[in-house]
Coordinates of C-alpha atoms in Angstrom, one line a residue:
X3 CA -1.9 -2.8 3.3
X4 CA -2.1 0.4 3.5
X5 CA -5.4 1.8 5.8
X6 CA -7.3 4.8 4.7
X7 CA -6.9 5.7 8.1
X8 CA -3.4 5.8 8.2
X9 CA -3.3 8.6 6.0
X10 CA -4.0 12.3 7.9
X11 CA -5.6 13.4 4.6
X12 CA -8.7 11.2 5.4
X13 CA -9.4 13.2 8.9
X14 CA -9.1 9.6 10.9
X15 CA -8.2 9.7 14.6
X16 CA -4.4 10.1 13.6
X17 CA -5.0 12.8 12.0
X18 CA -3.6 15.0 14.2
X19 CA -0.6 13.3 14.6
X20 CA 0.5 14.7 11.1
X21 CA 1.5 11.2 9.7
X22 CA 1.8 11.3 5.8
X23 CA 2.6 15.8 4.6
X24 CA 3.9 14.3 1.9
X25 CA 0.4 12.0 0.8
X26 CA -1.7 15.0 2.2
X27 CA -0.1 17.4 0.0
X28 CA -1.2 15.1 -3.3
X29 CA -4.7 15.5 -1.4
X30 CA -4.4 19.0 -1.3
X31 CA -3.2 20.0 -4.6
X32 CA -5.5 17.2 -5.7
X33 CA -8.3 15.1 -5.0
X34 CA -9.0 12.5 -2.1
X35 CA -11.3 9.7 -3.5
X36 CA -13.8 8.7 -0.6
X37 CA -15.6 5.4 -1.9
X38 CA -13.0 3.6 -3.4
X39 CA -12.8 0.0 -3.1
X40 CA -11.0 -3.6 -4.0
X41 CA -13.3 -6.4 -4.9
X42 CA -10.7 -8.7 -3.1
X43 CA -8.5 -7.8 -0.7
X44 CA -5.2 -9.4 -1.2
X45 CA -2.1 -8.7 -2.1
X46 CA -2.0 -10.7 -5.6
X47 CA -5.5 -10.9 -6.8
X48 CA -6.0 -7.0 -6.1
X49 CA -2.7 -6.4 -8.1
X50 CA -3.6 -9.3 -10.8
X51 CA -6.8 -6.6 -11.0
X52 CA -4.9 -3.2 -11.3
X53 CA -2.9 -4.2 -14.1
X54 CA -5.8 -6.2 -15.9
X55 CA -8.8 -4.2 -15.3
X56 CA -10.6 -7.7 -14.3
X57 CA -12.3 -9.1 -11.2
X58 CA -10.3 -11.9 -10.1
X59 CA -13.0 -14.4 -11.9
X60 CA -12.3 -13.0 -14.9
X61 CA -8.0 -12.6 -14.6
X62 CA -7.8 -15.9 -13.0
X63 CA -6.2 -14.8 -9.9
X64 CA -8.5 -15.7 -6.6
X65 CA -5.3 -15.9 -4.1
X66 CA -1.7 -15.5 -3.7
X67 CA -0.9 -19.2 -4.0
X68 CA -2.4 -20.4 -7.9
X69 CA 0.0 -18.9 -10.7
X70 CA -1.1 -15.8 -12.7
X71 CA -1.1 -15.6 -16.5
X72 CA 1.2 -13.0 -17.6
X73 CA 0.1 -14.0 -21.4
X74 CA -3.8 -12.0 -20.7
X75 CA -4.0 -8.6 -22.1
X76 CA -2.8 -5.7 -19.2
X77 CA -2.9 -2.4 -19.7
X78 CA 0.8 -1.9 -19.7
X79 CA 0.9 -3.9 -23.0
X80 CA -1.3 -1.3 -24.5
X81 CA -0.1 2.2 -22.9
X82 CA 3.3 2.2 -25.2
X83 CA 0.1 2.7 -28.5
X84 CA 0.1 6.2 -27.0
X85 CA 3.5 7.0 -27.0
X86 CA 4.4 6.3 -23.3
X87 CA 7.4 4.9 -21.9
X88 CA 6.3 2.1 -18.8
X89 CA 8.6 1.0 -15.6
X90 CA 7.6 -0.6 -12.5
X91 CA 9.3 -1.1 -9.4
X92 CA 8.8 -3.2 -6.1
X93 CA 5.9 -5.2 -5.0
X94 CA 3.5 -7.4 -7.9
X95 CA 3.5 -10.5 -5.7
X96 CA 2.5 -11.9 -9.0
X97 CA 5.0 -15.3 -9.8
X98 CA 6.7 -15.5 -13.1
X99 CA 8.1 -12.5 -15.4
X100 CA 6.3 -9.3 -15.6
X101 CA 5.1 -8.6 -19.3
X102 CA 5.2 -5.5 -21.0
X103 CA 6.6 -3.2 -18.9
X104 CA 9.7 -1.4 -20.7
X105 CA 11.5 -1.8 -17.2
X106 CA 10.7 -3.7 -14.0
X107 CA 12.2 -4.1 -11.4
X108 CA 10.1 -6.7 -9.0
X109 CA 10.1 -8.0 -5.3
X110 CA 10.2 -12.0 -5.1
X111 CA 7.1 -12.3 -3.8
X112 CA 6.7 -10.2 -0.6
X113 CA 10.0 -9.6 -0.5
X114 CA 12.3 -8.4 2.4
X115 CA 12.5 -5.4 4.3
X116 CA 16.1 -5.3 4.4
X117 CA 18.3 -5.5 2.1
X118 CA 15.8 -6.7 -0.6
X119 CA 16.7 -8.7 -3.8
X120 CA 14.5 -7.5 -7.0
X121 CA 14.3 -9.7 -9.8
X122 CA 14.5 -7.9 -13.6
X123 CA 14.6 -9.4 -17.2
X124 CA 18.7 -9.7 -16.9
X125 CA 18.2 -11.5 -13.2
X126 CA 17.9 -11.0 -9.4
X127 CA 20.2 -8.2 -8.2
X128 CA 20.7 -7.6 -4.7
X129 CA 20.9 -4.2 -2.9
X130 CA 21.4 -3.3 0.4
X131 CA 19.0 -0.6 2.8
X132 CA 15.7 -0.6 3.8
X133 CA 13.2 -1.8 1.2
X134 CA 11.3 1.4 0.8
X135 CA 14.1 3.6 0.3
X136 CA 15.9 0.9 -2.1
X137 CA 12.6 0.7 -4.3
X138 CA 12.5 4.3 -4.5
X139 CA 16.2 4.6 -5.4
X140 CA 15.6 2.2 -8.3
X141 CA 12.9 4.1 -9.2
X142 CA 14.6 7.6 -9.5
X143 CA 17.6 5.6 -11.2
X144 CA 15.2 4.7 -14.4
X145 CA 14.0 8.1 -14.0
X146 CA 17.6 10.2 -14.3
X147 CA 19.3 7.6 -16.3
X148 CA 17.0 5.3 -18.4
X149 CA 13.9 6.8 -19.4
X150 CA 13.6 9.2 -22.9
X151 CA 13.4 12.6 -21.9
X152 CA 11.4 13.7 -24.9
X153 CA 8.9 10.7 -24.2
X154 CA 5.4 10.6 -21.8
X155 CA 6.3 8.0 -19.0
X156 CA 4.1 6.2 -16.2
X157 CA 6.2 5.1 -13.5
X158 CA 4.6 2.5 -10.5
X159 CA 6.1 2.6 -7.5
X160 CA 5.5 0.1 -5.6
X161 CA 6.2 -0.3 -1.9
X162 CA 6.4 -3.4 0.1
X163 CA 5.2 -1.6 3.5
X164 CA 3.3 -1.4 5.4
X165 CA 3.1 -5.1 5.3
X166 CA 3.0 -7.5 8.0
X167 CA 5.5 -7.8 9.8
X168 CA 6.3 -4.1 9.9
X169 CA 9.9 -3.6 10.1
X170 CA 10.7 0.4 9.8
X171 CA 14.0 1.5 8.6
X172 CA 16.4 2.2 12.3
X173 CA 15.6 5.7 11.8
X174 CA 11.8 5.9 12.1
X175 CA 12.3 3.5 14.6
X176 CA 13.9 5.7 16.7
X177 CA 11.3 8.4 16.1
X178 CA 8.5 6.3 16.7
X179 CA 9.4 4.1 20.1
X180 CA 7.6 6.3 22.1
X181 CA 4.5 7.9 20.4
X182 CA 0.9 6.8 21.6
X183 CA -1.6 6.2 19.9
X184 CA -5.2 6.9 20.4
X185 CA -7.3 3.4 20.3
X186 CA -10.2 2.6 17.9
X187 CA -13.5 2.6 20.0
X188 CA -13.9 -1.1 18.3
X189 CA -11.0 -2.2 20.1
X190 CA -12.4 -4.7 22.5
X191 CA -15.3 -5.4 20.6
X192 CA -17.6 -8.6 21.6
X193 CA -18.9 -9.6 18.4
X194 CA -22.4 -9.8 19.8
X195 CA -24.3 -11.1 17.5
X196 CA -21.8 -11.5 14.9
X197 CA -20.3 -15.5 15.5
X198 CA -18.2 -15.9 12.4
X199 CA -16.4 -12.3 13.3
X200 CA -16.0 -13.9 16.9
X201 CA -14.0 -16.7 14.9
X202 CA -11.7 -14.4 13.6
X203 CA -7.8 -15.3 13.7
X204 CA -6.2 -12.3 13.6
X205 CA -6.9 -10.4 17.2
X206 CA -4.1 -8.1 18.9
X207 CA -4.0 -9.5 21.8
X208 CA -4.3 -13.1 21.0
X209 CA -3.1 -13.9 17.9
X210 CA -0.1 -11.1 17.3
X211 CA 3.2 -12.8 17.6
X212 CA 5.2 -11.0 20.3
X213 CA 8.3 -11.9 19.0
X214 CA 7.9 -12.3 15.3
X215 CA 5.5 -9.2 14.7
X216 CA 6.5 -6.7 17.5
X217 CA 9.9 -7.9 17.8
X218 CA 10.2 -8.2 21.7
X219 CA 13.5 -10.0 21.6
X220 CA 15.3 -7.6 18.8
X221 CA 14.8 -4.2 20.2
X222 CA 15.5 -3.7 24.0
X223 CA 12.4 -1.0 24.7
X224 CA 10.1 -4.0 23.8
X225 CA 10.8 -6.4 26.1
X226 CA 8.6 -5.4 28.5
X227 CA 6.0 -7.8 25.7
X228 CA 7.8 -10.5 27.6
X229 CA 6.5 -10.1 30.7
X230 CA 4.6 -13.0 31.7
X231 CA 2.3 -10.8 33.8
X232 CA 1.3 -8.3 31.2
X233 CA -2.2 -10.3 30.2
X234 CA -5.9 -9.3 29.3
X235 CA -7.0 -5.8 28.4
X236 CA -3.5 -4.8 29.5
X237 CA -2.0 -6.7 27.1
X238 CA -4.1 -6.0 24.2
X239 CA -3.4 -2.3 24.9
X240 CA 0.4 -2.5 25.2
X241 CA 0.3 -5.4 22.3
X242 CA -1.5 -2.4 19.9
X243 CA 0.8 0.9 20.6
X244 CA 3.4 -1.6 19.8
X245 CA 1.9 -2.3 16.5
X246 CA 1.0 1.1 16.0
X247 CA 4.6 2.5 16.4
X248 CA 5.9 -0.3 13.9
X249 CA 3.3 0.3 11.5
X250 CA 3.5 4.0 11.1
X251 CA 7.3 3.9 11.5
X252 CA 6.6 1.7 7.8
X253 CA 3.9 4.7 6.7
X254 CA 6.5 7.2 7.6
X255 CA 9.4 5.9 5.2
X256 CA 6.8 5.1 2.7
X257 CA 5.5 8.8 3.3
X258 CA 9.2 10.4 2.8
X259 CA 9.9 8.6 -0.4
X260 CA 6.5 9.6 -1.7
X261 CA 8.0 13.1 -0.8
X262 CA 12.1 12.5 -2.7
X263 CA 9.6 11.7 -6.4
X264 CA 7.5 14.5 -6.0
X265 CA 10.8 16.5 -5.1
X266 CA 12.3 14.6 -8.2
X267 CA 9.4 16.6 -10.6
X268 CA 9.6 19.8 -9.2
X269 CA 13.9 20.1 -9.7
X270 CA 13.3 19.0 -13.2
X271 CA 10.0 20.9 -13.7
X272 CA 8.1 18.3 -14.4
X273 CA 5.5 18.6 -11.1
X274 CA 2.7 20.5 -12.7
X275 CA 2.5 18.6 -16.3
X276 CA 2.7 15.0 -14.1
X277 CA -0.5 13.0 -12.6
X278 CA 0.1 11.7 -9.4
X279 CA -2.2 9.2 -7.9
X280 CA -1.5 6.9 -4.6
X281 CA -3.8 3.9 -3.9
X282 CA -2.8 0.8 -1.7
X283 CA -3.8 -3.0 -2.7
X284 CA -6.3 -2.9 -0.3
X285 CA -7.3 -1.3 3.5
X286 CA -6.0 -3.0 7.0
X287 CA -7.6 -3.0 10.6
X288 CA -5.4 -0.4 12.4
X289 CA -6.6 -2.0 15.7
X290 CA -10.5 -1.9 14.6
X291 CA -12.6 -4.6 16.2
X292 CA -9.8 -5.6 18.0
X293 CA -7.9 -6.8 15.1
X294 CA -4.8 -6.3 12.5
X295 CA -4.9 -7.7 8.6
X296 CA -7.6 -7.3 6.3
X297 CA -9.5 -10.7 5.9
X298 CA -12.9 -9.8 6.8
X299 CA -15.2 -7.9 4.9
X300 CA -15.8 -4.8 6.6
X301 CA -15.7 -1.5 4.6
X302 CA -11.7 -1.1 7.0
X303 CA -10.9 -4.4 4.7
X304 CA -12.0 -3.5 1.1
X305 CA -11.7 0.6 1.2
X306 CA -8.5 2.1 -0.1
X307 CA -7.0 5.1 -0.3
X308 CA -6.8 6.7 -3.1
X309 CA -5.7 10.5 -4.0
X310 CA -5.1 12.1 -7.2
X311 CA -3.2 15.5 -8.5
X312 CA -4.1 16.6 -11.9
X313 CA -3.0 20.1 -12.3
X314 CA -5.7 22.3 -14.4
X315 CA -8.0 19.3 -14.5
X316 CA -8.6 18.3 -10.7
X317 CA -9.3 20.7 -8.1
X318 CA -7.2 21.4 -5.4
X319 CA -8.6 19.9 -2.3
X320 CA -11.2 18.2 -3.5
X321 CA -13.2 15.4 -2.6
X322 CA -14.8 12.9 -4.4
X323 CA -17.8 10.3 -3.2
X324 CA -18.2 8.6 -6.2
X325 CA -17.8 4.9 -6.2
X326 CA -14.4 3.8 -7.8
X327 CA -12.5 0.4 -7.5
X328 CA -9.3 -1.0 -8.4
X329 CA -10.9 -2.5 -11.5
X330 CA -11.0 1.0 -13.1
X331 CA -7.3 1.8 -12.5
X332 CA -6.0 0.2 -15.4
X333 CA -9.0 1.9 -18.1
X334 CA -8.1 5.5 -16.5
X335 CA -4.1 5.0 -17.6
X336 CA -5.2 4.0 -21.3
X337 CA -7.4 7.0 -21.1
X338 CA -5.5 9.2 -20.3
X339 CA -2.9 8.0 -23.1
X340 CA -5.4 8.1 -25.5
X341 CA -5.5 4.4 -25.9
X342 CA -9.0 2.8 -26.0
X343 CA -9.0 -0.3 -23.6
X344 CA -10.0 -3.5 -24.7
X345 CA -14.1 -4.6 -24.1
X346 CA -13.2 -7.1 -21.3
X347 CA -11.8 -4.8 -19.1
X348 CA -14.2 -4.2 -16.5
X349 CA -13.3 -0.9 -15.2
X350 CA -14.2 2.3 -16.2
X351 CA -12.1 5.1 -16.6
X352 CA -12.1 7.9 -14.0
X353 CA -10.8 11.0 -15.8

């Protein structure tokens, strides 16, 4: 659920507000990907579709609810033909035991944002902190400890935020409680002419839980969400900088821990002979058209963010209108293994 426009690299009104260095710097030393979409945007299907290389017709996977089949051919069954050691880490939202992988390391479902249990081949374990620092600190534990040095390695990292319902680790709480936030000029938007957009269930002002999504009875500077007199355009407004300040609070800790892997290359020189890409599962209304989640199909809904560094192949602060989707993710890693992907993988690769 991460928005293009929630990333500073992709000049959006937040820009400004410097929100992801760490992101922006892969945009800088790399590329930022302008026209890259999801064929279906949520959470499962579009991860059924980056490790498959398949629309969701031809993986199996049209929602979160009906099972996936682990047995189809991913391209993490494949990479190890080229030498390369595999782990992933965090969110798959994808129900039984991950397949081919060398490690994993995997989110029940959703999963918490505190003190999150992950599931592996040997079990659940449970760990305690914030759930993108924990996924990170699993992460960088394969890396120091479990991975072959003198091997090629891809590494997913997989973060639970900026989910819904947008619960920051204390200390970006703290650092946000106070920002503002510019609003979308879609914000109260009528719908004129547009009735099934007008049907929509998932408005600021009407259809955000107070308590449950902007946590008005856990932290004492949101109460004020209680007051029975705060109704209208008033509330809409004070109903989205509250949303704001708990979604970027989630950016921001998923922005730093972006920042402790790339730190991670660079101590053990690794930073100029690694590829670094970022890309979300799909794109979110940040307040557009009045609304939060992504279940309507404007371009805020199905565009992701994606950036890429490839030293001495990519240049440095490029930018990229080509069409890509998430169907050509899982070609581009075999690619650039040298492994040739099967024929029913629908992507293509990008390098």
């Amino acid at each position: 659920d991460m928005a293009v426009n929630a990333i500073g690299a992709y000049e959006s009104r937040f820009a400004k507000m410097n929100p992801t260095p760490n992101l922006d710097r892969i945009a800088k030393e790399g590329a930022r990907f302008e026209r890259c979409y999801v064929s279906n945007s949520v959470c499962a299907p579009s991860r059924a579709t980056l490790l498959t290389g398949k629309h969701s017709h031809k993986n199996g996977k049209y929602g979160n609810i009906e099972p996936f089949n682990h047995d189809q051919m991913q391209f993490q069954k494949l990479i190890g033909q080229g030498g390369y050691q595999s782990a992933l880490f965090g969110k798959t939202h994808l129900a039984g035991d991950i397949q081919g992988f060398d490690h994993w390391e995997t989110l029940p479902g959703h999963g918490k944002y505190e003190n999150p249990d992950l599931l592996t081949a040997n079990g659940k374990t449970k760990n305690e902190g914030h759930s993108s620092d924990v996924i990170t600190d699993r992460a960088l534990n394969w890396y120091n400890t479990m991975r072959d040095p003198g091997k090629p390695f891809i590494l997913m990292v997989h973060f639970k935020a900026p989910h819904r319902n947008w619960l920051p680790a204390p200390r970006f709480v703290e650092a946000f409680k106070d920002k503002i936030f510019p609003e979308p000029e879609t914000l109260f938007d009528d719908y004129e002419t547009r009735e099934r957009a007008a049907a929509h269930a998932m408005g600021v002002g009407r259809h955000m839980n107070s308590m449950k999504d902007l946590k008005a009875e856990r932290w004492e500077h949101r109460t004020y969400l209680l007051d029975e007199n705060l109704t209208g355009e008033e509330l809409v407004r004070a109903k989205y900088q509250a949303y704001m300040r708990d979604y970027f609070a989630c950016v921001a800790g998923v922005d730093e821990n972006v920042g402790r892997l790339l730190v991670q290359l660079e101590a053990d020189g690794l930073y100029d002979n690694t590829i670094v890409m970022f890309a979300s599962d799909q794109g979110f209304y940040l307040g557009e058209h009045g609304w939060f989640d992504k279940r309507w199909m404007y371009e805020e809904s199905f565009r992701t963010p994606f950036l890429a560094k490839w030293n001495g192949v990519i240049e440095p602060g490029s930018v990229n209108n080509d069409l890509t989707q998430n169907i050509d993710f899982a070609p581009t890693f075999l690619d650039i293994a040298d492994v040739t992907a099967p024929d029913d993988m629908q992507g293509e690769s990008l390098v």
